[in-house]
């Protein structure tokens, strides 16, 4: 990354997300493992990224594919051993890659020893470690809170004869962050991994840690009152004022940051799911230098694909997040792959893939790539009987879940299961993915993979792109234009999101323009002529 010596590694970095179960299997059981990750890190390093983010590999019943942790200090046997983890970290560091691991702190698995003890009685030492509440006089749940995964967020326990809170699956009980002993125990588990040499953490559902002490019910959204909400899940029928994003969350994040600061060069990125106010939450969680280093939101992980939408998101970040930092992403393990979301019927997904990575590389902030997007992989189409995701199984066919973006990585087009496994993969390997395997694209200088490497190299070469300032410019139609300044350079970035060609007149203060990247033509040093889904990056005096 091109940056000054005083810039922290995480500021402007490029992170590559690895979903371990789908990356590389070395045992033939059909599921990826840590040794598989280690064996493929050279590919990741060849992209020119700065860090990897490893989705959960902790011991787990896998009800939610590892986001239901039963032991924070153990590697699930499916993925290997602690020694395998240590060897993976050593190889990553040898290749110049930082290692970020997922931390699922808001909830545990119901199989965690803490929950076994907590549910045993109302008087045991961990009785208050989870969120327990009495039923209403009529036996109903304490309030109207809903689970992200459908239905009430409360589950009746016949032993304690109380309800417990679960923002996700009923098998994922929520921890009680109002209890400082819980915070202490969680911080101790994080320290365990810091002492093993990890460089940072991705904090899952970071704004869900603390709940309203008084268990007040959420108000309905106006759209649900009017009966116009078309979401597959009822979760978005409420305004989530009390079940997440509570002010006490900031106190825990300060404790978390203080512990990280005891170690050199560590960083944390939070996942914020906060409908309608995500950037405001991001600002609160990253400003001041005493909480998280950066956060990402779902603002660019949805179906909206237009110059106005991206401009609104960037402008909101630039105006509301003073000294904080954002991590932009277009795809991850929870959403439909972006080339599928954003390619119009009859359109070319490869054009969208190229356009998207250039846009991502030009935005101000750190960026996160998801495994397989460097190959231009589209969302896999799976049969119901192939699903493993509880969300897809529950809401099919209105919502098909997240398995379509979690199918195995493809390494060798002609190999069994595209080189992922010698056994039956836990999710199918689509033929349409196999033909885009790494070995095929490595041999093609015009491939999406080659384009990704070039785009990331361009970002590294220009400090202005990684850490420089950003100034939005006026543009009509579906054109996004902005200037990046830093490292002694002035860079102009212009993107035509439209399905037809567009001309964009240069501002009067931008002259002597030299093209560095993109398909646009400079007409008479006054106008850029951009075809549909065309980009331009240039330097000016």
Short mmCIF file of C-alpha atoms in Angstrom, two decimals:
data_model
loop_
_atom_site.label_atom_id
_atom_site.label_comp_id
_atom_site.label_asym_id
_atom_site.label_seq_id
_atom_site.Cartn_x
_atom_site.Cartn_y
_atom_site.Cartn_z
CA UNK A 1 0.00 0.00 0.00
CA UNK A 2 1.33 3.43 -0.93
CA UNK A 3 1.23 5.41 2.29
CA UNK A 4 3.47 7.48 4.48
CA UNK A 5 5.55 5.77 7.15
CA UNK A 6 3.36 7.22 9.89
CA UNK A 7 0.12 5.80 8.48
CA UNK A 8 -1.16 2.73 10.41
CA UNK A 9 -1.35 -0.41 8.27
CA UNK A 10 -5.12 -0.67 8.59
CA UNK A 11 -5.86 2.82 7.29
CA UNK A 12 -6.53 2.35 3.59
CA UNK A 13 -5.64 -1.35 3.66
CA UNK A 14 -7.12 -4.04 1.43
CA UNK A 15 -8.59 -7.03 3.30
CA UNK A 16 -9.39 -10.38 1.67
CA UNK A 17 -12.15 -12.35 3.39
CA UNK A 18 -11.68 -16.12 3.56
CA UNK A 19 -14.65 -18.34 4.37
CA UNK A 20 -12.61 -21.33 5.64
CA UNK A 21 -15.22 -24.01 5.04
CA UNK A 22 -15.28 -23.12 1.35
CA UNK A 23 -11.66 -22.23 0.64
CA UNK A 24 -9.65 -25.46 0.43
CA UNK A 25 -10.18 -28.97 1.80
CA UNK A 26 -7.05 -31.02 2.57
CA UNK A 27 -8.69 -34.02 4.27
CA UNK A 28 -11.28 -35.11 1.70
CA UNK A 29 -14.23 -34.61 4.03
CA UNK A 30 -15.76 -31.97 1.77
CA UNK A 31 -15.18 -29.02 4.11
CA UNK A 32 -12.32 -26.55 3.93
CA UNK A 33 -9.80 -26.37 6.77
CA UNK A 34 -6.96 -24.28 8.14
CA UNK A 35 -4.27 -26.28 6.38
CA UNK A 36 -6.16 -25.59 3.19
CA UNK A 37 -6.08 -21.88 3.92
CA UNK A 38 -2.34 -22.06 4.51
CA UNK A 39 -1.80 -23.89 1.22
CA UNK A 40 -3.60 -21.17 -0.75
CA UNK A 41 -2.23 -18.04 0.90
CA UNK A 42 0.23 -17.52 -1.96
CA UNK A 43 -2.75 -16.85 -4.23
CA UNK A 44 -4.10 -14.28 -1.78
CA UNK A 45 -0.70 -12.58 -1.51
CA UNK A 46 -0.42 -12.48 -5.31
CA UNK A 47 -3.46 -10.20 -5.42
CA UNK A 48 -1.56 -7.49 -3.58
CA UNK A 49 -3.80 -7.31 -0.51
CA UNK A 50 -2.63 -6.35 2.96
CA UNK A 51 -4.59 -8.69 5.23
CA UNK A 52 -6.88 -11.68 5.41
CA UNK A 53 -10.09 -11.87 7.42
CA UNK A 54 -10.85 -15.41 8.50
CA UNK A 55 -14.51 -16.21 9.18
CA UNK A 56 -15.11 -18.30 12.34
CA UNK A 57 -13.18 -21.53 12.81
CA UNK A 58 -13.92 -21.93 16.55
CA UNK A 59 -15.48 -25.02 18.07
CA UNK A 60 -19.16 -24.96 17.18
CA UNK A 61 -22.21 -27.16 16.50
CA UNK A 62 -22.40 -25.28 13.17
CA UNK A 63 -26.08 -24.39 13.51
CA UNK A 64 -25.13 -21.05 11.94
CA UNK A 65 -21.97 -22.20 10.20
CA UNK A 66 -19.61 -21.29 13.05
CA UNK A 67 -21.26 -18.08 14.17
CA UNK A 68 -22.56 -20.12 17.12
CA UNK A 69 -19.41 -20.58 19.22
CA UNK A 70 -19.23 -23.26 21.91
CA UNK A 71 -15.56 -22.64 22.85
CA UNK A 72 -13.81 -19.36 22.04
CA UNK A 73 -10.35 -20.82 22.66
CA UNK A 74 -10.60 -23.97 20.53
CA UNK A 75 -10.43 -24.73 16.82
CA UNK A 76 -13.31 -26.90 15.66
CA UNK A 77 -11.98 -30.33 14.59
CA UNK A 78 -13.59 -29.71 11.19
CA UNK A 79 -10.96 -27.02 10.60
CA UNK A 80 -7.98 -28.65 12.32
CA UNK A 81 -6.01 -27.78 15.43
CA UNK A 82 -4.44 -24.84 17.22
CA UNK A 83 -1.13 -25.90 15.71
CA UNK A 84 -2.69 -25.65 12.26
CA UNK A 85 -3.84 -22.15 13.16
CA UNK A 86 -0.38 -21.13 14.37
CA UNK A 87 1.20 -22.44 11.16
CA UNK A 88 -1.35 -20.54 9.10
CA UNK A 89 -0.52 -17.29 10.94
CA UNK A 90 3.21 -17.89 10.46
CA UNK A 91 2.79 -18.45 6.72
CA UNK A 92 0.57 -15.38 6.36
CA UNK A 93 3.15 -13.25 8.12
CA UNK A 94 5.93 -14.71 5.98
CA UNK A 95 3.99 -13.59 2.91
CA UNK A 96 3.47 -10.12 4.34
CA UNK A 97 -0.21 -10.61 5.20
CA UNK A 98 -1.85 -9.44 8.42
CA UNK A 99 -4.33 -11.87 10.01
CA UNK A 100 -7.77 -10.70 11.15
CA UNK A 101 -10.11 -13.22 12.78
CA UNK A 102 -13.85 -13.11 13.38
CA UNK A 103 -15.03 -12.55 16.93
CA UNK A 104 -18.66 -13.41 17.67
CA UNK A 105 -19.14 -11.73 21.02
CA UNK A 106 -22.83 -10.83 21.09
CA UNK A 107 -23.98 -14.42 21.57
CA UNK A 108 -22.71 -17.96 22.02
CA UNK A 109 -23.96 -21.38 21.06
CA UNK A 110 -26.48 -22.98 23.40
CA UNK A 111 -23.79 -25.67 23.71
CA UNK A 112 -21.33 -23.30 25.39
CA UNK A 113 -20.50 -24.26 28.98
CA UNK A 114 -21.46 -20.76 30.08
CA UNK A 115 -25.02 -21.32 28.88
CA UNK A 116 -25.25 -24.80 30.38
CA UNK A 117 -24.47 -23.26 33.76
CA UNK A 118 -26.62 -20.16 33.27
CA UNK A 119 -29.77 -22.08 32.37
CA UNK A 120 -29.37 -24.58 35.24
CA UNK A 121 -30.92 -22.27 37.85
CA UNK A 122 -31.66 -18.66 38.71
CA UNK A 123 -29.06 -18.59 41.49
CA UNK A 124 -25.88 -20.12 40.04
CA UNK A 125 -22.73 -17.95 39.50
CA UNK A 126 -23.51 -17.48 35.78
CA UNK A 127 -27.26 -17.10 36.14
CA UNK A 128 -27.03 -13.49 34.93
CA UNK A 129 -24.57 -14.10 32.08
CA UNK A 130 -27.33 -14.27 29.48
CA UNK A 131 -30.45 -12.17 28.97
CA UNK A 132 -33.23 -13.85 30.96
CA UNK A 133 -36.70 -12.45 31.60
CA UNK A 134 -39.98 -13.60 33.09
CA UNK A 135 -43.01 -14.22 30.95
CA UNK A 136 -45.87 -11.75 30.87
CA UNK A 137 -48.84 -12.74 33.05
CA UNK A 138 -50.47 -14.40 30.04
CA UNK A 139 -47.32 -16.42 29.29
CA UNK A 140 -46.21 -14.38 26.31
CA UNK A 141 -42.65 -13.14 25.73
CA UNK A 142 -41.44 -10.10 27.70
CA UNK A 143 -41.72 -7.76 24.70
CA UNK A 144 -42.12 -7.66 20.91
CA UNK A 145 -38.48 -8.01 19.89
CA UNK A 146 -37.92 -10.10 16.75
CA UNK A 147 -35.12 -12.37 15.63
CA UNK A 148 -33.17 -11.46 12.50
CA UNK A 149 -33.70 -15.09 11.45
CA UNK A 150 -37.46 -14.95 11.86
CA UNK A 151 -40.05 -15.08 14.63
CA UNK A 152 -39.79 -13.79 18.22
CA UNK A 153 -36.37 -13.08 19.71
CA UNK A 154 -37.33 -14.94 22.88
CA UNK A 155 -37.21 -18.66 23.62
CA UNK A 156 -38.88 -20.32 26.61
CA UNK A 157 -36.62 -22.41 28.84
CA UNK A 158 -38.40 -25.12 30.81
CA UNK A 159 -35.66 -25.42 33.46
CA UNK A 160 -35.51 -21.79 34.58
CA UNK A 161 -39.09 -21.19 33.53
CA UNK A 162 -38.00 -17.94 31.91
CA UNK A 163 -37.42 -16.64 28.43
CA UNK A 164 -33.92 -16.00 27.06
CA UNK A 165 -33.04 -13.51 24.30
CA UNK A 166 -31.66 -14.58 20.93
CA UNK A 167 -31.27 -11.99 18.20
CA UNK A 168 -30.52 -14.77 15.72
CA UNK A 169 -31.24 -18.50 16.04
CA UNK A 170 -32.82 -19.87 19.20
CA UNK A 171 -29.61 -21.90 19.56
CA UNK A 172 -27.63 -18.61 19.78
CA UNK A 173 -28.51 -17.10 23.18
CA UNK A 174 -27.46 -13.49 23.71
CA UNK A 175 -24.89 -12.65 26.37
CA UNK A 176 -25.73 -10.02 28.98
CA UNK A 177 -23.24 -7.18 28.47
CA UNK A 178 -24.70 -5.28 31.42
CA UNK A 179 -22.80 -7.82 33.53
CA UNK A 180 -19.13 -6.75 33.72
CA UNK A 181 -18.08 -10.35 34.46
CA UNK A 182 -19.33 -11.26 30.99
CA UNK A 183 -17.31 -8.47 29.44
CA UNK A 184 -14.21 -9.57 31.36
CA UNK A 185 -14.60 -13.17 30.24
CA UNK A 186 -15.04 -12.18 26.61
CA UNK A 187 -12.02 -9.88 26.68
CA UNK A 188 -9.96 -12.73 28.10
CA UNK A 189 -10.90 -14.89 25.10
CA UNK A 190 -9.83 -12.10 22.75
CA UNK A 191 -6.51 -11.77 24.55
CA UNK A 192 -5.93 -15.49 23.98
CA UNK A 193 -5.79 -14.86 20.22
CA UNK A 194 -3.79 -11.66 20.53
CA UNK A 195 -1.16 -13.66 22.37
CA UNK A 196 -1.12 -16.14 19.47
CA UNK A 197 -0.14 -13.35 17.10
CA UNK A 198 -3.29 -12.25 15.32
CA UNK A 199 -3.19 -8.70 13.99
CA UNK A 200 -6.82 -7.76 14.35
CA UNK A 201 -10.45 -8.69 14.72
CA UNK A 202 -13.62 -8.43 12.72
CA UNK A 203 -16.40 -7.97 15.26
CA UNK A 204 -19.59 -9.69 14.20
CA UNK A 205 -22.86 -7.81 14.81
CA UNK A 206 -20.97 -5.21 16.83
CA UNK A 207 -24.00 -3.02 17.56
CA UNK A 208 -26.00 -5.94 19.01
CA UNK A 209 -23.93 -6.37 22.15
CA UNK A 210 -26.04 -4.38 24.59
CA UNK A 211 -29.82 -4.48 24.98
CA UNK A 212 -32.19 -2.04 26.67
CA UNK A 213 -32.14 -2.68 30.43
CA UNK A 214 -35.89 -2.14 30.72
CA UNK A 215 -36.74 -4.43 27.78
CA UNK A 216 -38.94 -1.80 26.16
CA UNK A 217 -40.78 -2.91 23.02
CA UNK A 218 -39.72 -1.56 19.64
CA UNK A 219 -42.13 0.73 17.80
CA UNK A 220 -43.37 -0.35 14.35
CA UNK A 221 -42.09 1.22 11.19
CA UNK A 222 -44.59 3.38 9.40
CA UNK A 223 -44.36 1.12 6.34
CA UNK A 224 -45.38 -1.95 8.33
CA UNK A 225 -48.29 -0.09 9.90
CA UNK A 226 -49.43 0.80 6.41
CA UNK A 227 -49.00 -2.81 5.32
CA UNK A 228 -46.53 -1.98 2.57
CA UNK A 229 -43.46 -3.80 3.85
CA UNK A 230 -42.45 -6.45 1.32
CA UNK A 231 -39.52 -7.99 3.23
CA UNK A 232 -39.41 -11.79 3.44
CA UNK A 233 -38.69 -11.55 7.18
CA UNK A 234 -40.80 -9.57 9.64
CA UNK A 235 -37.63 -8.23 11.32
CA UNK A 236 -37.68 -5.06 9.22
CA UNK A 237 -41.24 -4.26 10.26
CA UNK A 238 -39.87 -2.68 13.44
CA UNK A 239 -37.76 0.34 14.29
CA UNK A 240 -35.04 -1.28 16.35
CA UNK A 241 -34.62 1.32 19.07
CA UNK A 242 -34.18 -0.95 22.08
CA UNK A 243 -32.83 -4.36 21.05
CA UNK A 244 -29.52 -3.03 19.66
CA UNK A 245 -27.25 0.05 19.28
CA UNK A 246 -27.57 1.06 22.92
CA UNK A 247 -25.31 3.84 24.30
CA UNK A 248 -23.67 1.46 26.79
CA UNK A 249 -22.16 -0.36 23.81
CA UNK A 250 -19.61 2.44 23.52
CA UNK A 251 -18.31 1.70 27.02
CA UNK A 252 -17.50 -1.88 26.08
CA UNK A 253 -15.87 -0.82 22.81
CA UNK A 254 -13.59 1.50 24.78
CA UNK A 255 -12.58 -1.43 27.00
CA UNK A 256 -11.95 -3.54 23.89
CA UNK A 257 -9.81 -0.82 22.30
CA UNK A 258 -7.80 -0.28 25.47
CA UNK A 259 -6.86 -3.95 25.47
CA UNK A 260 -5.88 -3.86 21.79
CA UNK A 261 -3.70 -0.84 22.44
CA UNK A 262 -1.63 -2.90 24.87
CA UNK A 263 -0.30 -4.68 21.75
CA UNK A 264 1.57 -3.21 18.78
CA UNK A 265 -0.16 -2.58 15.44
CA UNK A 266 -3.46 -4.30 16.18
CA UNK A 267 -6.77 -3.20 14.68
CA UNK A 268 -10.49 -3.97 14.81
CA UNK A 269 -13.20 -3.61 12.18
CA UNK A 270 -16.85 -3.82 13.23
CA UNK A 271 -19.88 -5.06 11.32
CA UNK A 272 -22.79 -2.64 11.72
CA UNK A 273 -26.32 -3.69 10.87
CA UNK A 274 -28.41 -0.67 11.74
CA UNK A 275 -31.20 0.06 9.29
CA UNK A 276 -31.45 3.72 8.34
CA UNK A 277 -28.72 4.99 10.68
CA UNK A 278 -25.70 2.80 9.95
CA UNK A 279 -23.33 5.64 9.07
CA UNK A 280 -24.29 7.57 12.19
CA UNK A 281 -23.52 4.43 14.22
CA UNK A 282 -20.25 4.02 12.32
CA UNK A 283 -19.32 7.57 13.27
CA UNK A 284 -20.04 6.95 16.95
CA UNK A 285 -18.07 3.69 16.96
CA UNK A 286 -14.93 4.91 15.16
CA UNK A 287 -14.38 8.53 16.16
CA UNK A 288 -12.18 9.68 19.01
CA UNK A 289 -9.43 7.10 18.66
CA UNK A 290 -10.69 5.18 21.69
CA UNK A 291 -13.11 2.67 20.17
CA UNK A 292 -12.97 0.72 16.89
CA UNK A 293 -10.43 1.52 14.19
CA UNK A 294 -13.00 1.13 11.42
CA UNK A 295 -16.42 -0.34 10.62
CA UNK A 296 -18.32 -1.48 7.59
CA UNK A 297 -22.03 -1.23 6.94
CA UNK A 298 -24.51 -2.83 4.56
CA UNK A 299 -25.09 0.38 2.61
CA UNK A 300 -23.22 -0.91 -0.46
CA UNK A 301 -24.08 -4.58 0.11
CA UNK A 302 -27.62 -4.24 -1.22
CA UNK A 303 -29.30 -4.09 -4.65
CA UNK A 304 -28.92 -0.33 -5.17
CA UNK A 305 -26.43 0.35 -7.96
CA UNK A 306 -26.41 3.95 -9.12
CA UNK A 307 -24.26 7.04 -9.01
CA UNK A 308 -26.74 8.77 -6.71
CA UNK A 309 -26.77 5.91 -4.18
CA UNK A 310 -22.98 5.65 -3.98
CA UNK A 311 -22.69 9.42 -3.81
CA UNK A 312 -25.21 9.56 -0.95
CA UNK A 313 -23.27 6.91 0.99
CA UNK A 314 -19.90 8.59 0.41
CA UNK A 315 -21.27 12.04 1.20
CA UNK A 316 -22.90 10.78 4.40
CA UNK A 317 -19.62 9.22 5.48
CA UNK A 318 -17.56 12.30 4.64
CA UNK A 319 -19.90 14.65 6.52
CA UNK A 320 -20.76 12.51 9.56
CA UNK A 321 -17.58 10.56 10.29
CA UNK A 322 -15.10 13.24 11.31
CA UNK A 323 -11.98 11.35 12.40
CA UNK A 324 -13.41 7.84 12.03
CA UNK A 325 -12.77 5.37 9.26
CA UNK A 326 -14.89 3.19 7.00
CA UNK A 327 -14.24 -0.16 5.35
CA UNK A 328 -16.12 -0.45 2.06
CA UNK A 329 -17.24 -3.82 0.66
CA UNK A 330 -19.53 -4.91 -2.16
CA UNK A 331 -19.72 -8.65 -1.33
CA UNK A 332 -19.32 -10.92 1.69
CA UNK A 333 -20.59 -14.23 3.12
CA UNK A 334 -24.02 -12.81 4.01
CA UNK A 335 -25.20 -11.23 0.75
CA UNK A 336 -25.76 -12.12 -2.90
CA UNK A 337 -22.52 -11.65 -4.85
CA UNK A 338 -22.42 -8.15 -6.27
CA UNK A 339 -21.95 -9.09 -9.93
CA UNK A 340 -25.29 -10.88 -9.68
CA UNK A 341 -26.98 -8.08 -7.72
CA UNK A 342 -25.84 -5.36 -10.09
CA UNK A 343 -25.82 -6.92 -13.57
CA UNK A 344 -28.98 -5.96 -15.43
CA UNK A 345 -30.84 -8.62 -17.47
CA UNK A 346 -28.85 -9.24 -20.61
CA UNK A 347 -25.85 -7.38 -19.20
CA UNK A 348 -22.27 -8.62 -18.97
CA UNK A 349 -21.23 -9.55 -15.41
CA UNK A 350 -17.56 -9.21 -16.34
CA UNK A 351 -18.11 -5.55 -17.19
CA UNK A 352 -19.76 -5.06 -13.79
CA UNK A 353 -16.87 -6.89 -12.09
CA UNK A 354 -14.26 -4.60 -13.68
CA UNK A 355 -16.27 -1.46 -13.02
CA UNK A 356 -16.84 -2.44 -9.38
CA UNK A 357 -13.25 -3.14 -8.43
CA UNK A 358 -12.08 0.16 -9.91
CA UNK A 359 -14.79 1.99 -7.98
CA UNK A 360 -13.87 0.18 -4.77
CA UNK A 361 -10.18 0.99 -5.25
CA UNK A 362 -10.95 4.70 -5.68
CA UNK A 363 -13.18 5.16 -2.62
CA UNK A 364 -11.75 6.75 0.51
CA UNK A 365 -11.44 4.14 3.24
CA UNK A 366 -10.17 0.62 3.63
CA UNK A 367 -11.70 -2.03 1.38
CA UNK A 368 -12.69 -5.65 1.78
CA UNK A 369 -12.80 -8.28 -0.97
CA UNK A 370 -14.65 -11.58 -0.65
CA UNK A 371 -13.13 -14.84 -1.83
CA UNK A 372 -14.03 -15.59 -5.44
CA UNK A 373 -14.97 -12.07 -6.41
CA UNK A 374 -11.51 -11.72 -7.99
CA UNK A 375 -12.67 -14.43 -10.42
CA UNK A 376 -15.91 -12.63 -11.22
CA UNK A 377 -17.99 -15.40 -9.63
CA UNK A 378 -21.74 -14.92 -9.77
CA UNK A 379 -24.22 -16.09 -7.14
CA UNK A 380 -24.63 -19.87 -7.34
CA UNK A 381 -28.12 -21.17 -8.03
CA UNK A 382 -28.81 -24.08 -5.66
CA UNK A 383 -31.62 -26.54 -5.20
CA UNK A 384 -33.54 -26.54 -1.93
CA UNK A 385 -32.14 -29.95 -1.00
CA UNK A 386 -28.58 -28.57 -1.26
CA UNK A 387 -29.12 -25.75 1.25
CA UNK A 388 -27.28 -25.63 4.56
CA UNK A 389 -28.09 -22.09 5.66
CA UNK A 390 -30.89 -21.99 8.26
CA UNK A 391 -32.13 -18.70 6.81
CA UNK A 392 -32.63 -20.15 3.34
CA UNK A 393 -34.19 -23.33 4.67
CA UNK A 394 -36.68 -21.37 6.77
CA UNK A 395 -37.70 -18.69 4.26
CA UNK A 396 -37.48 -20.61 0.95
CA UNK A 397 -38.46 -19.70 -1.73
CA UNK A 398 -39.11 -16.05 -0.86
CA UNK A 399 -35.58 -15.77 0.53
CA UNK A 400 -33.04 -18.32 -0.65
CA UNK A 401 -30.49 -17.66 2.05
CA UNK A 402 -26.74 -17.21 1.91
CA UNK A 403 -25.48 -20.50 0.51
CA UNK A 404 -25.32 -19.12 -3.03
CA UNK A 405 -22.37 -16.91 -2.08
CA UNK A 406 -20.69 -19.55 0.09
CA UNK A 407 -20.02 -22.29 -2.46
CA UNK A 408 -16.43 -23.60 -2.67
CA UNK A 409 -13.57 -21.66 -4.20
CA UNK A 410 -12.52 -22.92 -7.63
CA UNK A 411 -8.83 -23.55 -8.20
CA UNK A 412 -8.40 -25.95 -11.15
CA UNK A 413 -10.98 -26.10 -13.91
CA UNK A 414 -10.25 -29.69 -14.90
CA UNK A 415 -9.85 -31.18 -11.44
CA UNK A 416 -12.44 -32.97 -9.33
CA UNK A 417 -14.65 -30.36 -7.67
CA UNK A 418 -12.48 -27.69 -9.32
CA UNK A 419 -9.61 -28.59 -6.99
CA UNK A 420 -11.47 -27.75 -3.79
CA UNK A 421 -11.89 -31.27 -2.39
CA UNK A 422 -11.48 -34.93 -3.32
CA UNK A 423 -14.67 -35.70 -1.39
CA UNK A 424 -18.24 -34.50 -1.79
CA UNK A 425 -18.20 -30.74 -1.09
CA UNK A 426 -20.44 -29.43 1.67
CA UNK A 427 -22.03 -27.21 -0.97
CA UNK A 428 -22.05 -27.95 -4.71
CA UNK A 429 -19.41 -26.53 -7.07
CA UNK A 430 -21.30 -24.97 -10.02
CA UNK A 431 -19.98 -25.73 -13.48
CA UNK A 432 -20.29 -22.02 -14.26
CA UNK A 433 -17.79 -21.37 -11.46
CA UNK A 434 -15.37 -24.18 -12.38
CA UNK A 435 -14.71 -22.70 -15.82
CA UNK A 436 -13.56 -19.50 -14.08
CA UNK A 437 -11.01 -21.32 -11.89
CA UNK A 438 -7.79 -19.67 -10.77
CA UNK A 439 -5.58 -21.76 -13.08
CA UNK A 440 -7.60 -20.71 -16.15
CA UNK A 441 -7.53 -17.04 -15.22
CA UNK A 442 -3.85 -17.09 -14.28
CA UNK A 443 -3.12 -18.06 -17.88
CA UNK A 444 -5.22 -15.23 -19.33
CA UNK A 445 -3.81 -11.71 -19.20
CA UNK A 446 -7.27 -10.34 -20.01
CA UNK A 447 -9.05 -12.20 -17.18
CA UNK A 448 -10.98 -10.71 -14.29
CA UNK A 449 -8.23 -12.01 -11.99
CA UNK A 450 -5.57 -10.12 -13.94
CA UNK A 451 -7.75 -7.00 -13.87
CA UNK A 452 -8.10 -7.25 -10.07
CA UNK A 453 -4.34 -7.51 -9.66
CA UNK A 454 -3.82 -4.47 -11.88
CA UNK A 455 -6.47 -2.44 -10.06
CA UNK A 456 -5.04 -3.27 -6.63
CA UNK A 457 -1.52 -2.47 -7.85
CA UNK A 458 -2.81 0.90 -9.06
CA UNK A 459 -4.27 1.60 -5.63
CA UNK A 460 -0.96 0.76 -3.97
CA UNK A 461 0.93 3.05 -6.33
CA UNK A 462 -1.13 6.11 -5.48
CA UNK A 463 -1.22 7.29 -1.87
CA UNK A 464 -4.13 9.56 -2.78
CA UNK A 465 -6.37 6.51 -3.37
CA UNK A 466 -5.51 4.72 -0.16
CA UNK A 467 -5.52 7.56 2.35
CA UNK A 468 -5.99 10.87 0.53
CA UNK A 469 -8.88 13.31 0.85
CA UNK A 470 -12.02 13.07 -1.27
CA UNK A 471 -14.06 15.87 -2.85
CA UNK A 472 -17.28 15.09 -4.69
CA UNK A 473 -17.96 16.90 -7.96
CA UNK A 474 -21.23 17.86 -9.63
CA UNK A 475 -22.39 15.44 -12.29
CA UNK A 476 -25.66 14.96 -14.13
CA UNK A 477 -27.39 11.69 -14.97
CA UNK A 478 -25.92 8.45 -13.66
CA UNK A 479 -22.35 9.73 -13.39
CA UNK A 480 -20.30 9.80 -10.21
CA UNK A 481 -17.25 12.08 -10.12
CA UNK A 482 -14.83 12.96 -7.35
CA UNK A 483 -11.27 14.09 -6.73
CA UNK A 484 -8.72 12.31 -4.52
CA UNK A 485 -5.77 14.32 -3.23
CA UNK A 486 -2.70 12.98 -1.42
CA UNK A 487 0.96 12.10 -1.80
CA UNK A 488 1.54 15.14 -3.97
CA UNK A 489 -1.05 14.04 -6.53
CA UNK A 490 -4.46 15.22 -7.69
CA UNK A 491 -6.53 12.37 -9.13
CA UNK A 492 -9.86 12.58 -10.95
CA UNK A 493 -12.20 9.57 -10.68
CA UNK A 494 -15.30 9.38 -12.89
CA UNK A 495 -17.76 6.46 -13.19
CA UNK A 496 -20.69 6.15 -15.58
CA UNK A 497 -23.23 3.84 -13.93
CA UNK A 498 -25.64 4.28 -16.82
CA UNK A 499 -26.65 1.83 -19.54
CA UNK A 500 -25.85 4.38 -22.26
CA UNK A 501 -22.92 6.63 -23.08
CA UNK A 502 -22.47 9.92 -21.24
CA UNK A 503 -20.40 13.06 -21.69
CA UNK A 504 -19.12 14.81 -18.58
CA UNK A 505 -17.68 18.30 -18.80
CA UNK A 506 -14.53 18.88 -16.79
CA UNK A 507 -14.69 21.59 -14.10
CA UNK A 508 -12.76 24.74 -14.90
CA UNK A 509 -10.10 23.97 -12.30
CA UNK A 510 -9.23 20.59 -13.80
CA UNK A 511 -6.93 20.92 -16.79
CA UNK A 512 -3.76 19.23 -18.06
CA UNK A 513 -5.46 15.90 -17.46
CA UNK A 514 -3.53 12.68 -18.07
CA UNK A 515 -5.34 9.34 -18.22
CA UNK A 516 -4.00 6.66 -15.89
CA UNK A 517 -6.72 4.04 -16.16
CA UNK A 518 -10.10 3.45 -17.74
CA UNK A 519 -11.93 3.44 -21.04
CA UNK A 520 -13.07 7.07 -21.28
CA UNK A 521 -11.73 9.47 -23.88
CA UNK A 522 -10.64 13.04 -23.15
CA UNK A 523 -12.24 15.30 -25.76
CA UNK A 524 -10.49 18.61 -26.30
CA UNK A 525 -9.23 18.74 -22.68
CA UNK A 526 -12.74 19.88 -21.68
CA UNK A 527 -14.94 16.77 -21.73
CA UNK A 528 -14.83 13.10 -20.80
CA UNK A 529 -16.71 10.74 -23.09
CA UNK A 530 -17.70 7.58 -21.22
CA UNK A 531 -19.42 4.51 -22.60
CA UNK A 532 -21.94 2.62 -20.45
CA UNK A 533 -20.33 1.27 -17.25
CA UNK A 534 -17.07 2.97 -18.13
CA UNK A 535 -14.54 4.40 -15.68
CA UNK A 536 -11.85 7.04 -15.81
CA UNK A 537 -8.90 7.71 -13.53
CA UNK A 538 -6.57 10.57 -14.38
CA UNK A 539 -3.97 12.89 -12.90
CA UNK A 540 -4.20 16.66 -13.16
CA UNK A 541 -2.17 19.66 -12.04
#
